[in-house]
XYZ file of C-alpha atoms in Angstrom:
128
model
C -45.184 -17.278 -11.308
C -44.931 -20.585 -9.451
C -42.463 -23.057 -10.841
C -41.846 -26.762 -11.071
C -39.505 -28.909 -9.023
C -38.434 -32.362 -10.183
C -37.177 -34.967 -7.722
C -35.130 -37.745 -9.359
C -34.108 -40.621 -7.086
C -34.345 -44.381 -7.479
C -35.201 -44.841 -3.790
C -38.960 -44.451 -3.212
C -38.607 -43.390 0.435
C -36.172 -40.594 -0.486
C -38.566 -39.320 -3.176
C -41.420 -39.374 -0.672
C -39.371 -37.600 1.997
C -38.380 -34.884 -0.475
C -41.988 -34.531 -1.649
C -43.129 -34.112 1.954
C -40.355 -31.591 2.557
C -41.367 -29.522 -0.474
C -45.169 -29.872 -0.273
C -45.305 -26.591 1.653
C -44.233 -24.863 -1.592
C -47.070 -26.622 -3.384
C -49.610 -25.483 -0.787
C -48.303 -21.935 -0.214
C -47.018 -20.964 -3.679
C -48.585 -23.365 -6.183
C -45.251 -24.958 -7.063
C -45.717 -28.225 -8.961
C -43.725 -31.210 -7.638
C -42.755 -33.873 -10.197
C -40.909 -37.139 -9.520
C -38.896 -39.684 -11.461
C -37.384 -43.026 -10.423
C -34.282 -43.035 -12.642
C -32.146 -40.783 -14.805
C -33.796 -41.640 -18.129
C -37.284 -40.886 -16.788
C -35.905 -37.722 -15.174
C -34.397 -36.570 -18.466
C -37.705 -37.193 -20.268
C -39.560 -35.081 -17.688
C -36.915 -32.322 -17.861
C -37.358 -32.133 -21.646
C -41.173 -32.221 -21.479
C -41.892 -30.132 -18.368
C -38.871 -27.787 -18.105
C -38.729 -27.682 -14.279
C -36.851 -24.739 -12.792
C -35.204 -26.899 -10.108
C -34.149 -30.564 -10.138
C -33.071 -32.424 -6.995
C -31.033 -35.212 -8.553
C -29.456 -38.341 -7.087
C -26.168 -39.501 -8.600
C -26.208 -43.285 -8.221
C -29.205 -44.497 -10.233
C -29.936 -47.175 -12.819
C -30.173 -46.498 -16.570
C -28.599 -43.025 -16.396
C -26.694 -41.588 -13.446
C -26.971 -38.058 -12.107
C -23.695 -36.913 -13.651
C -24.956 -37.966 -17.108
C -28.295 -36.201 -16.605
C -26.522 -33.053 -15.415
C -24.196 -33.048 -18.406
C -27.091 -33.574 -20.858
C -29.106 -30.739 -19.316
C -26.067 -28.461 -19.469
C -25.337 -29.296 -23.104
C -28.873 -29.466 -24.499
C -30.266 -26.370 -26.139
C -33.285 -24.868 -24.407
C -32.557 -26.355 -20.985
C -30.279 -23.603 -19.677
C -32.897 -22.391 -17.184
C -32.998 -25.786 -15.425
C -30.991 -25.634 -12.186
C -29.695 -28.912 -10.807
C -29.023 -29.685 -7.167
C -27.182 -32.972 -6.798
C -28.452 -34.672 -3.650
C -26.423 -37.774 -2.970
C -24.698 -40.044 -0.502
C -21.450 -39.539 -2.443
C -19.775 -37.026 -0.152
C -16.151 -37.167 -1.302
C -14.573 -33.943 -2.573
C -13.828 -35.643 -5.922
C -17.532 -36.504 -6.310
C -18.530 -32.917 -5.563
C -15.945 -31.598 -8.042
C -17.214 -33.993 -10.719
C -20.805 -32.851 -10.117
C -19.982 -29.165 -10.261
C -17.888 -29.654 -13.415
C -20.845 -31.473 -15.015
C -22.897 -28.308 -14.498
C -24.717 -28.699 -11.172
C -25.817 -25.528 -9.408
C -25.266 -27.043 -5.974
C -24.166 -30.271 -4.278
C -25.850 -31.567 -1.115
C -25.118 -34.807 0.704
C -27.474 -37.339 2.256
C -28.694 -37.542 4.891
C -30.054 -34.090 4.119
C -31.573 -31.440 6.353
C -35.195 -30.955 5.168
C -35.133 -27.283 6.228
C -32.041 -26.718 4.082
C -33.652 -28.455 1.086
C -36.721 -26.226 1.448
C -34.529 -23.132 1.770
C -32.510 -24.054 -1.351
C -35.691 -24.701 -3.354
C -37.140 -21.338 -2.318
C -33.899 -19.520 -3.182
C -33.628 -21.147 -6.605
C -37.291 -20.421 -7.382
C -36.964 -16.830 -6.150
C -39.595 -17.262 -3.433
C -39.660 -15.341 -0.156
C -40.637 -16.774 3.196
């Protein structure tokens, strides 16, 4: 069963780069790629679409990544959503805060596209 991946980042070029990185999963496995430009839109899509994996920026307008992560963790029915924080905030305290909020994984920008693809495949249970 193919899944859904949501990319939430307020920077258009980052969203596009992540989409390009993950489009192989769309082509090869039928994974659906969704995008959102801020935390509020991302949260709406998470509630409506129930993606299996969310690549989530931290520093965004309207609702930051920590808030989205905490809401997903606390909200009933969203426990199957796995969040990967993907951010420029690389300090150990930032990582700790993200993991405590309920993130599955923490990756820093600039990111390695091969690693992002690998993480997505692992979290979706896909084999190369």
